Amino acid sequence: MDTTADDTPTTSGGEGWSEDMELAPIRPGDVEEPQHDDDSPGERLQKVLARAGVGSRRVSEDMIDAGRISVNGQVVRVQGMRVDPDTAVIAVDGRRIDIRNDKVTYAMNKPVGIITSMSDDRGRPTVGDMIGDLAVGLTHVGRLDQDTEGLLLLTTDGELAHRLAHPSYLVSKTYLAQVTGSVPRDLHRTLRKGIELEDGPVKVDSFHVVDAHAGQSVVEVVLHEGRKHIVRRLLAEVGLPVTRLTRTAVGPIELARMRTGTIRKLTRTEVGALHELVGM
């Protein structure tokens, strides 16, 4: 099993995350940090940021001075602030970061033929077989059909798993489907309005044709439904039976160039984006 862990934080909000800032000298104009009561609850913000991989404590202090750090939506200007790592919402340059070290989340490119389960009494290969003892308490978020490949999230965070899978949080899923037949020109309008299936209506968030050739088409479908076989049933209902189905994204997390069967650990920035998406 090929597992990789990319835990390098990134941001689009300008420079400040590069390793050379770790070596930045103390400026002559630096002032002594104000004294704070060491018995006050929580941990120093600089320590929490350093542990989360944002940078050294000195780099974190520079970022606070520059107004780049916010806690619970408020920009921090004072050094030595204490926060509760379990509840504080911390952002760098407006992008939330994950600061909890006790929970991990992974992305897997699930192959065709693998059951989305931690075990199977019929002896079929499962997601549980693939992850082995990667992390205690790791479980899959939602399911992919045995014949569907692509992005599957796994986490030890039970609340995150619940919210990502629950339909009330409207987490979008993106699929590429290879279908038999030609796609009607106005099908995207029909699918956005909704199609009636035997277990109720379903509509897509977006739909477009990626490629078409010799009676076969590749289409991208984005929806936030989680019902069983929903993409296959939806496309079959409009006369486009699916011959191959791949999930390419869950919310902001994309499959990108992950090879089939590989697993990677999400970065703190990616986990923070998931938390923000579901209101954690």
PDB file of C-alpha atoms in Angstrom:
ATOM      1  CA  MET A   1       0.000   0.000   0.000  1.00  0.00           C
ATOM      2  CA  ASP A   2       1.346   3.396  -0.982  1.00  0.00           C
ATOM      3  CA  THR A   3       0.668   5.947   1.736  1.00  0.00           C
ATOM      4  CA  THR A   4       1.887   9.503   1.699  1.00  0.00           C
ATOM      5  CA  ALA A   5       1.453  12.296   4.208  1.00  0.00           C
ATOM      6  CA  ASP A   6       1.507  15.804   2.882  1.00  0.00           C
ATOM      7  CA  ASP A   7       1.276  17.935   5.998  1.00  0.00           C
ATOM      8  CA  THR A   8       2.883  21.059   4.568  1.00  0.00           C
ATOM      9  CA  PRO A   9       0.542  24.026   5.086  1.00  0.00           C
ATOM     10  CA  THR A  10      -0.108  26.304   2.166  1.00  0.00           C
ATOM     11  CA  THR A  11      -1.884  29.601   1.683  1.00  0.00           C
ATOM     12  CA  SER A  12      -2.791  31.930  -1.121  1.00  0.00           C
ATOM     13  CA  GLY A  13      -2.565  34.945   1.136  1.00  0.00           C
ATOM     14  CA  GLY A  14       1.021  35.969   0.355  1.00  0.00           C
ATOM     15  CA  GLU A  15       4.382  34.862   1.703  1.00  0.00           C
ATOM     16  CA  GLY A  16       5.072  33.767   5.244  1.00  0.00           C
ATOM     17  CA  TRP A  17       4.941  29.994   5.196  1.00  0.00           C
ATOM     18  CA  SER A  18       8.373  29.337   3.712  1.00  0.00           C
ATOM     19  CA  GLU A  19      11.087  27.666   5.757  1.00  0.00           C
ATOM     20  CA  ASP A  20      13.489  30.610   5.438  1.00  0.00           C
ATOM     21  CA  MET A  21      11.258  32.639   7.740  1.00  0.00           C
ATOM     22  CA  GLU A  22      12.215  30.219  10.511  1.00  0.00           C
ATOM     23  CA  LEU A  23      15.658  31.857  10.431  1.00  0.00           C
ATOM     24  CA  ALA A  24      14.439  35.452  10.427  1.00  0.00           C
ATOM     25  CA  PRO A  25      16.430  37.441  13.022  1.00  0.00           C
ATOM     26  CA  ILE A  26      14.802  39.368  15.806  1.00  0.00           C
ATOM     27  CA  ARG A  27      14.356  42.938  14.637  1.00  0.00           C
ATOM     28  CA  PRO A  28      15.987  45.702  16.675  1.00  0.00           C
ATOM     29  CA  GLY A  29      12.552  47.253  17.104  1.00  0.00           C
ATOM     30  CA  ASP A  30      11.023  44.146  18.680  1.00  0.00           C
ATOM     31  CA  VAL A  31       9.510  44.878  22.053  1.00  0.00           C
ATOM     32  CA  GLU A  32       9.321  42.593  25.035  1.00  0.00           C
ATOM     33  CA  GLU A  33       6.203  40.433  25.061  1.00  0.00           C
ATOM     34  CA  PRO A  34       3.621  41.525  27.606  1.00  0.00           C
ATOM     35  CA  GLN A  35       3.370  39.364  30.692  1.00  0.00           C
ATOM     36  CA  HIS A  36       0.293  37.155  31.010  1.00  0.00           C
ATOM     37  CA  ASP A  37      -1.029  35.064  33.843  1.00  0.00           C
ATOM     38  CA  ASP A  38       0.385  31.558  33.296  1.00  0.00           C
ATOM     39  CA  ASP A  39      -2.514  30.161  35.317  1.00  0.00           C
ATOM     40  CA  SER A  40      -5.111  31.411  32.817  1.00  0.00           C
ATOM     41  CA  PRO A  41      -6.848  28.652  30.836  1.00  0.00           C
ATOM     42  CA  GLY A  42      -5.773  27.460  27.406  1.00  0.00           C
ATOM     43  CA  GLU A  43      -2.432  27.504  25.596  1.00  0.00           C
ATOM     44  CA  ARG A  44      -0.428  30.382  24.205  1.00  0.00           C
ATOM     45  CA  LEU A  45      -1.450  31.077  20.636  1.00  0.00           C
ATOM     46  CA  GLN A  46       2.183  31.050  19.450  1.00  0.00           C
ATOM     47  CA  LYS A  47       2.646  27.535  20.831  1.00  0.00           C
ATOM     48  CA  VAL A  48      -0.537  26.272  19.190  1.00  0.00           C
ATOM     49  CA  LEU A  49       0.478  27.768  15.828  1.00  0.00           C
ATOM     50  CA  ALA A  50       3.970  26.279  16.043  1.00  0.00           C
ATOM     51  CA  ARG A  51       2.601  22.820  16.875  1.00  0.00           C
ATOM     52  CA  ALA A  52       0.202  23.086  13.917  1.00  0.00           C
ATOM     53  CA  GLY A  53       3.176  23.626  11.597  1.00  0.00           C
ATOM     54  CA  VAL A  54       2.527  27.278  10.771  1.00  0.00           C
ATOM     55  CA  GLY A  55       6.064  28.233  11.779  1.00  0.00           C
ATOM     56  CA  SER A  56       8.311  28.706  14.793  1.00  0.00           C
ATOM     57  CA  ARG A  57       7.037  30.725  17.734  1.00  0.00           C
ATOM     58  CA  ARG A  58       9.039  33.720  16.516  1.00  0.00           C
ATOM     59  CA  VAL A  59       7.524  33.425  13.024  1.00  0.00           C
ATOM     60  CA  SER A  60       4.066  33.115  14.599  1.00  0.00           C
ATOM     61  CA  GLU A  61       4.692  36.282  16.608  1.00  0.00           C
ATOM     62  CA  ASP A  62       5.702  38.133  13.436  1.00  0.00           C
ATOM     63  CA  MET A  63       2.483  36.969  11.760  1.00  0.00           C
ATOM     64  CA  ILE A  64       0.438  38.177  14.744  1.00  0.00           C
ATOM     65  CA  ASP A  65       2.164  41.565  14.569  1.00  0.00           C
ATOM     66  CA  ALA A  66       1.274  41.735  10.871  1.00  0.00           C
ATOM     67  CA  GLY A  67      -2.398  41.045  11.589  1.00  0.00           C
ATOM     68  CA  ARG A  68      -2.382  37.751   9.694  1.00  0.00           C
ATOM     69  CA  ILE A  69      -3.824  35.597  12.501  1.00  0.00           C
ATOM     70  CA  SER A  70      -7.448  35.563  13.603  1.00  0.00           C
ATOM     71  CA  VAL A  71      -9.144  33.647  16.410  1.00  0.00           C
ATOM     72  CA  ASN A  72     -12.878  33.059  16.252  1.00  0.00           C
ATOM     73  CA  GLY A  73     -13.181  35.639  13.494  1.00  0.00           C
ATOM     74  CA  GLN A  74     -11.258  38.411  15.314  1.00  0.00           C
ATOM     75  CA  VAL A  75      -7.772  39.539  14.224  1.00  0.00           C
ATOM     76  CA  VAL A  76      -5.233  39.059  17.020  1.00  0.00           C
ATOM     77  CA  ARG A  77      -2.825  41.924  17.700  1.00  0.00           C
ATOM     78  CA  VAL A  78      -1.606  41.115  21.232  1.00  0.00           C
ATOM     79  CA  GLN A  79       1.165  38.601  21.857  1.00  0.00           C
ATOM     80  CA  GLY A  80       0.678  35.859  24.426  1.00  0.00           C
ATOM     81  CA  MET A  81      -3.058  35.372  23.919  1.00  0.00           C
ATOM     82  CA  ARG A  82      -4.303  32.027  25.231  1.00  0.00           C
ATOM     83  CA  VAL A  83      -6.717  29.823  23.302  1.00  0.00           C
ATOM     84  CA  ASP A  84      -8.479  26.499  23.750  1.00  0.00           C
ATOM     85  CA  PRO A  85      -7.151  24.234  20.935  1.00  0.00           C
ATOM     86  CA  ASP A  86     -10.282  22.083  21.131  1.00  0.00           C
ATOM     87  CA  THR A  87     -12.715  24.916  20.399  1.00  0.00           C
ATOM     88  CA  ALA A  88     -10.819  27.867  18.906  1.00  0.00           C
ATOM     89  CA  VAL A  89     -11.259  28.646  15.214  1.00  0.00           C
ATOM     90  CA  ILE A  90      -7.857  29.891  14.047  1.00  0.00           C
ATOM     91  CA  ALA A  91      -7.171  31.268  10.566  1.00  0.00           C
ATOM     92  CA  VAL A  92      -4.026  32.452   8.787  1.00  0.00           C
ATOM     93  CA  ASP A  93      -4.568  35.040   6.054  1.00  0.00           C
ATOM     94  CA  GLY A  94      -8.273  34.271   6.254  1.00  0.00           C
ATOM     95  CA  ARG A  95      -7.853  30.531   5.735  1.00  0.00           C
ATOM     96  CA  ARG A  96      -8.763  28.248   8.600  1.00  0.00           C
ATOM     97  CA  ILE A  97      -6.153  25.775   9.807  1.00  0.00           C
ATOM     98  CA  ASP A  98      -6.602  22.523  11.693  1.00  0.00           C
ATOM     99  CA  ILE A  99      -4.920  22.688  15.104  1.00  0.00           C
ATOM    100  CA  ARG A 100      -6.087  19.441  16.686  1.00  0.00           C
ATOM    101  CA  ASN A 101      -3.458  16.704  16.775  1.00  0.00           C
ATOM    102  CA  ASP A 102      -5.615  13.915  18.164  1.00  0.00           C
ATOM    103  CA  LYS A 103      -7.610  13.326  14.966  1.00  0.00           C
ATOM    104  CA  VAL A 104      -6.481  12.459  11.443  1.00  0.00           C
ATOM    105  CA  THR A 105      -8.197  12.429   8.055  1.00  0.00           C
ATOM    106  CA  TYR A 106      -7.055  10.661   4.888  1.00  0.00           C
ATOM    107  CA  ALA A 107      -8.031  10.577   1.225  1.00  0.00           C
ATOM    108  CA  MET A 108      -8.074   7.261  -0.637  1.00  0.00           C
ATOM    109  CA  ASN A 109      -8.394   6.548  -4.344  1.00  0.00           C
ATOM    110  CA  LYS A 110     -10.602   3.484  -3.977  1.00  0.00           C
ATOM    111  CA  PRO A 111     -10.233   0.930  -6.782  1.00  0.00           C
ATOM    112  CA  VAL A 112     -13.107  -0.870  -8.476  1.00  0.00           C
ATOM    113  CA  GLY A 113     -13.966  -4.141  -6.735  1.00  0.00           C
ATOM    114  CA  ILE A 114     -13.291  -2.927  -3.192  1.00  0.00           C
ATOM    115  CA  ILE A 115     -16.173  -2.976  -0.694  1.00  0.00           C
ATOM    116  CA  THR A 116     -16.631   0.226   1.322  1.00  0.00           C
ATOM    117  CA  SER A 117     -16.573  -1.509   4.677  1.00  0.00           C
ATOM    118  CA  MET A 118     -14.039  -2.217   7.394  1.00  0.00           C
ATOM    119  CA  SER A 119     -14.650  -5.976   7.065  1.00  0.00           C
ATOM    120  CA  ASP A 120     -16.761  -8.436   5.077  1.00  0.00           C
ATOM    121  CA  ASP A 121     -18.102 -11.789   6.281  1.00  0.00           C
ATOM    122  CA  ARG A 122     -18.067 -13.078   2.682  1.00  0.00           C
ATOM    123  CA  GLY A 123     -14.335 -12.559   2.355  1.00  0.00           C
ATOM    124  CA  ARG A 124     -14.486  -9.827  -0.279  1.00  0.00           C
ATOM    125  CA  PRO A 125     -11.681  -7.218  -0.318  1.00  0.00           C
ATOM    126  CA  THR A 126     -12.565  -4.132   1.729  1.00  0.00           C
ATOM    127  CA  VAL A 127     -11.400  -0.636   2.516  1.00  0.00           C
ATOM    128  CA  GLY A 128     -10.477  -2.001   5.942  1.00  0.00           C
ATOM    129  CA  ASP A 129      -8.060  -4.419   4.288  1.00  0.00           C
ATOM    130  CA  MET A 130      -6.424  -1.540   2.436  1.00  0.00           C
ATOM    131  CA  ILE A 131      -5.874   0.725   5.441  1.00  0.00           C
ATOM    132  CA  GLY A 132      -4.784  -1.993   7.866  1.00  0.00           C
ATOM    133  CA  ASP A 133      -3.573  -0.420  11.121  1.00  0.00           C
ATOM    134  CA  LEU A 134      -2.943   3.010   9.590  1.00  0.00           C
ATOM    135  CA  ALA A 135      -4.746   4.774  12.474  1.00  0.00           C
ATOM    136  CA  VAL A 136      -6.806   3.559  15.423  1.00  0.00           C
ATOM    137  CA  GLY A 137     -10.492   4.321  14.988  1.00  0.00           C
ATOM    138  CA  LEU A 138     -10.227   5.226  11.300  1.00  0.00           C
ATOM    139  CA  THR A 139     -13.522   4.874   9.429  1.00  0.00           C
ATOM    140  CA  HIS A 140     -14.833   5.748   5.983  1.00  0.00           C
ATOM    141  CA  VAL A 141     -17.015   8.801   5.358  1.00  0.00           C
ATOM    142  CA  GLY A 142     -20.080   7.615   3.469  1.00  0.00           C
ATOM    143  CA  ARG A 143     -19.711   4.905   0.844  1.00  0.00           C
ATOM    144  CA  LEU A 144     -18.735   4.224  -2.733  1.00  0.00           C
ATOM    145  CA  ASP A 145     -20.327   1.317  -4.579  1.00  0.00           C
ATOM    146  CA  GLN A 146     -18.147  -1.729  -5.236  1.00  0.00           C
ATOM    147  CA  ASP A 147     -18.080  -0.865  -8.948  1.00  0.00           C
ATOM    148  CA  THR A 148     -17.365   2.840  -8.353  1.00  0.00           C
ATOM    149  CA  GLU A 149     -13.824   4.116  -7.974  1.00  0.00           C
ATOM    150  CA  GLY A 150     -12.309   7.349  -6.792  1.00  0.00           C
ATOM    151  CA  LEU A 151     -12.149   9.635  -3.772  1.00  0.00           C
ATOM    152  CA  LEU A 152     -13.136   8.232  -0.396  1.00  0.00           C
ATOM    153  CA  LEU A 153     -12.430  10.133   2.804  1.00  0.00           C
ATOM    154  CA  LEU A 154     -11.472   8.330   6.011  1.00  0.00           C
ATOM    155  CA  THR A 155     -11.184   9.933   9.435  1.00  0.00           C
ATOM    156  CA  THR A 156     -10.913   9.305  13.160  1.00  0.00           C
ATOM    157  CA  ASP A 157     -13.112  12.375  13.768  1.00  0.00           C
ATOM    158  CA  GLY A 158     -16.604  11.000  14.320  1.00  0.00           C
ATOM    159  CA  GLU A 159     -18.357  14.378  14.271  1.00  0.00           C
ATOM    160  CA  LEU A 160     -16.637  15.390  11.031  1.00  0.00           C
ATOM    161  CA  ALA A 161     -17.592  12.063   9.431  1.00  0.00           C
ATOM    162  CA  HIS A 162     -21.216  12.494  10.509  1.00  0.00           C
ATOM    163  CA  ARG A 163     -21.527  16.020   9.150  1.00  0.00           C
ATOM    164  CA  LEU A 164     -19.819  15.267   5.834  1.00  0.00           C
ATOM    165  CA  ALA A 165     -22.139  12.317   5.226  1.00  0.00           C
ATOM    166  CA  HIS A 166     -25.399  13.863   6.478  1.00  0.00           C
ATOM    167  CA  PRO A 167     -27.556  15.327   3.675  1.00  0.00           C
ATOM    168  CA  SER A 168     -28.529  18.374   5.746  1.00  0.00           C
ATOM    169  CA  TYR A 169     -24.988  19.781   5.374  1.00  0.00           C
ATOM    170  CA  LEU A 170     -25.272  19.752   1.563  1.00  0.00           C
ATOM    171  CA  VAL A 171     -21.702  18.599   0.921  1.00  0.00           C
ATOM    172  CA  SER A 172     -21.190  18.391  -2.835  1.00  0.00           C
ATOM    173  CA  LYS A 173     -19.729  15.326  -4.539  1.00  0.00           C
ATOM    174  CA  THR A 174     -18.271  15.457  -8.037  1.00  0.00           C
ATOM    175  CA  TYR A 175     -18.283  12.463 -10.403  1.00  0.00           C
ATOM    176  CA  LEU A 176     -16.989  11.646 -13.857  1.00  0.00           C
ATOM    177  CA  ALA A 177     -19.243   9.136 -15.584  1.00  0.00           C
ATOM    178  CA  GLN A 178     -18.646   7.308 -18.856  1.00  0.00           C
ATOM    179  CA  VAL A 179     -22.035   6.648 -20.413  1.00  0.00           C
ATOM    180  CA  THR A 180     -23.415   4.929 -23.476  1.00  0.00           C
ATOM    181  CA  GLY A 181     -25.272   7.175 -25.883  1.00  0.00           C
ATOM    182  CA  SER A 182     -25.354  10.784 -26.975  1.00  0.00           C
ATOM    183  CA  VAL A 183     -26.207  13.460 -24.451  1.00  0.00           C
ATOM    184  CA  PRO A 184     -29.218  15.636 -25.357  1.00  0.00           C
ATOM    185  CA  ARG A 185     -28.308  19.282 -25.732  1.00  0.00           C
ATOM    186  CA  ASP A 186     -30.630  20.566 -23.016  1.00  0.00           C
ATOM    187  CA  LEU A 187     -30.134  17.704 -20.540  1.00  0.00           C
ATOM    188  CA  HIS A 188     -28.315  19.952 -18.078  1.00  0.00           C
ATOM    189  CA  ARG A 189     -31.468  22.045 -17.689  1.00  0.00           C
ATOM    190  CA  THR A 190     -33.593  18.949 -17.112  1.00  0.00           C
ATOM    191  CA  LEU A 191     -31.224  17.562 -14.479  1.00  0.00           C
ATOM    192  CA  ARG A 192     -30.969  20.883 -12.658  1.00  0.00           C
ATOM    193  CA  LYS A 193     -34.778  21.069 -12.450  1.00  0.00           C
ATOM    194  CA  GLY A 194     -34.917  17.508 -11.123  1.00  0.00           C
ATOM    195  CA  ILE A 195     -35.771  13.955 -12.112  1.00  0.00           C
ATOM    196  CA  GLU A 196     -38.306  11.768 -10.335  1.00  0.00           C
ATOM    197  CA  LEU A 197     -36.925   8.383  -9.214  1.00  0.00           C
ATOM    198  CA  GLU A 198     -38.750   5.553  -7.444  1.00  0.00           C
ATOM    199  CA  ASP A 199     -37.519   6.816  -4.045  1.00  0.00           C
ATOM    200  CA  GLY A 200     -38.134  10.495  -4.693  1.00  0.00           C
ATOM    201  CA  PRO A 201     -36.872  13.397  -6.790  1.00  0.00           C
ATOM    202  CA  VAL A 202     -33.216  14.195  -7.368  1.00  0.00           C
ATOM    203  CA  LYS A 203     -31.548  17.151  -9.025  1.00  0.00           C
ATOM    204  CA  VAL A 204     -27.937  18.005  -9.762  1.00  0.00           C
ATOM    205  CA  ASP A 205     -25.951  21.073  -8.795  1.00  0.00           C
ATOM    206  CA  SER A 206     -24.216  21.060 -12.185  1.00  0.00           C
ATOM    207  CA  PHE A 207     -23.853  18.849 -15.251  1.00  0.00           C
ATOM    208  CA  HIS A 208     -21.760  19.132 -18.384  1.00  0.00           C
ATOM    209  CA  VAL A 209     -20.274  16.987 -21.143  1.00  0.00           C
ATOM    210  CA  VAL A 210     -16.511  16.509 -20.912  1.00  0.00           C
ATOM    211  CA  ASP A 211     -16.041  14.400 -24.057  1.00  0.00           C
ATOM    212  CA  ALA A 212     -18.068  12.510 -26.655  1.00  0.00           C
ATOM    213  CA  HIS A 213     -16.952   9.989 -29.262  1.00  0.00           C
ATOM    214  CA  ALA A 214     -18.414   7.023 -31.162  1.00  0.00           C
ATOM    215  CA  GLY A 215     -21.578   6.614 -29.140  1.00  0.00           C
ATOM    216  CA  GLN A 216     -19.827   7.099 -25.787  1.00  0.00           C
ATOM    217  CA  SER A 217     -19.764  10.241 -23.642  1.00  0.00           C
ATOM    218  CA  VAL A 218     -17.964  11.358 -20.510  1.00  0.00           C
ATOM    219  CA  VAL A 219     -19.982  13.677 -18.289  1.00  0.00           C
ATOM    220  CA  GLU A 220     -19.295  15.471 -15.022  1.00  0.00           C
ATOM    221  CA  VAL A 221     -22.050  15.411 -12.420  1.00  0.00           C
ATOM    222  CA  VAL A 222     -22.029  17.465  -9.211  1.00  0.00           C
ATOM    223  CA  LEU A 223     -24.691  16.816  -6.584  1.00  0.00           C
ATOM    224  CA  HIS A 224     -25.057  16.617  -2.829  1.00  0.00           C
ATOM    225  CA  GLU A 225     -27.236  13.501  -2.761  1.00  0.00           C
ATOM    226  CA  GLY A 226     -26.010  10.399  -0.950  1.00  0.00           C
ATOM    227  CA  ARG A 227     -28.640   7.807  -1.847  1.00  0.00           C
ATOM    228  CA  LYS A 228     -27.502   4.382  -2.999  1.00  0.00           C
ATOM    229  CA  HIS A 229     -26.428   4.199  -6.677  1.00  0.00           C
ATOM    230  CA  ILE A 230     -27.830   7.707  -7.110  1.00  0.00           C
ATOM    231  CA  VAL A 231     -25.625   8.782 -10.054  1.00  0.00           C
ATOM    232  CA  ARG A 232     -26.095   5.522 -11.932  1.00  0.00           C
ATOM    233  CA  ARG A 233     -29.854   5.569 -11.394  1.00  0.00           C
ATOM    234  CA  LEU A 234     -30.154   9.222 -12.341  1.00  0.00           C
ATOM    235  CA  LEU A 235     -28.301   8.831 -15.633  1.00  0.00           C
ATOM    236  CA  ALA A 236     -30.040   5.543 -16.488  1.00  0.00           C
ATOM    237  CA  GLU A 237     -33.383   7.303 -16.027  1.00  0.00           C
ATOM    238  CA  VAL A 238     -32.484   9.771 -18.798  1.00  0.00           C
ATOM    239  CA  GLY A 239     -31.259   7.031 -21.151  1.00  0.00           C
ATOM    240  CA  LEU A 240     -27.526   7.164 -20.397  1.00  0.00           C
ATOM    241  CA  PRO A 241     -26.439   3.907 -18.735  1.00  0.00           C
ATOM    242  CA  VAL A 242     -23.130   4.260 -16.880  1.00  0.00           C
ATOM    243  CA  THR A 243     -20.201   2.020 -17.868  1.00  0.00           C
ATOM    244  CA  ARG A 244     -17.604   3.615 -15.547  1.00  0.00           C
ATOM    245  CA  LEU A 245     -17.983   5.936 -12.580  1.00  0.00           C
ATOM    246  CA  THR A 246     -15.306   7.851 -10.666  1.00  0.00           C
ATOM    247  CA  ARG A 247     -15.774  10.256  -7.764  1.00  0.00           C
ATOM    248  CA  THR A 248     -13.284  13.079  -8.216  1.00  0.00           C
ATOM    249  CA  ALA A 249     -14.093  15.430  -5.326  1.00  0.00           C
ATOM    250  CA  VAL A 250     -15.859  15.724  -1.974  1.00  0.00           C
ATOM    251  CA  GLY A 251     -16.434  19.372  -1.154  1.00  0.00           C
ATOM    252  CA  PRO A 252     -13.058  21.127  -1.455  1.00  0.00           C
ATOM    253  CA  ILE A 253     -11.005  17.895  -1.432  1.00  0.00           C
ATOM    254  CA  GLU A 254     -10.050  16.654  -4.899  1.00  0.00           C
ATOM    255  CA  LEU A 255      -8.752  13.332  -6.160  1.00  0.00           C
ATOM    256  CA  ALA A 256      -6.273  15.187  -8.398  1.00  0.00           C
ATOM    257  CA  ARG A 257      -3.412  12.891  -9.448  1.00  0.00           C
ATOM    258  CA  MET A 258      -3.675  10.235  -6.765  1.00  0.00           C
ATOM    259  CA  ARG A 259      -2.966   6.807  -8.221  1.00  0.00           C
ATOM    260  CA  THR A 260      -5.525   4.025  -7.821  1.00  0.00           C
ATOM    261  CA  GLY A 261      -5.167   2.329  -4.450  1.00  0.00           C
ATOM    262  CA  THR A 262      -3.112   5.071  -2.808  1.00  0.00           C
ATOM    263  CA  ILE A 263      -3.836   6.913   0.427  1.00  0.00           C
ATOM    264  CA  ARG A 264      -2.613  10.308   1.578  1.00  0.00           C
ATOM    265  CA  LYS A 265      -3.049  12.275   4.780  1.00  0.00           C
ATOM    266  CA  LEU A 266      -4.910  15.557   4.354  1.00  0.00           C
ATOM    267  CA  THR A 267      -3.018  18.709   5.234  1.00  0.00           C
ATOM    268  CA  ARG A 268      -4.126  20.847   8.158  1.00  0.00           C
ATOM    269  CA  THR A 269      -5.384  23.440   5.696  1.00  0.00           C
ATOM    270  CA  GLU A 270      -7.528  20.825   3.909  1.00  0.00           C
ATOM    271  CA  VAL A 271      -8.983  19.536   7.192  1.00  0.00           C
ATOM    272  CA  GLY A 272      -9.661  23.116   8.232  1.00  0.00           C
ATOM    273  CA  ALA A 273     -11.541  23.659   4.967  1.00  0.00           C
ATOM    274  CA  LEU A 274     -13.706  20.606   5.718  1.00  0.00           C
ATOM    275  CA  HIS A 275     -14.419  21.895   9.235  1.00  0.00           C
ATOM    276  CA  GLU A 276     -15.435  25.258   7.838  1.00  0.00           C
ATOM    277  CA  LEU A 277     -17.633  23.614   5.204  1.00  0.00           C
ATOM    278  CA  VAL A 278     -19.713  21.764   7.822  1.00  0.00           C
ATOM    279  CA  GLY A 279     -19.675  24.455  10.500  1.00  0.00           C
ATOM    280  CA  MET A 280     -17.251  22.894  12.992  1.00  0.00           C
TER     281      MET A 280
END
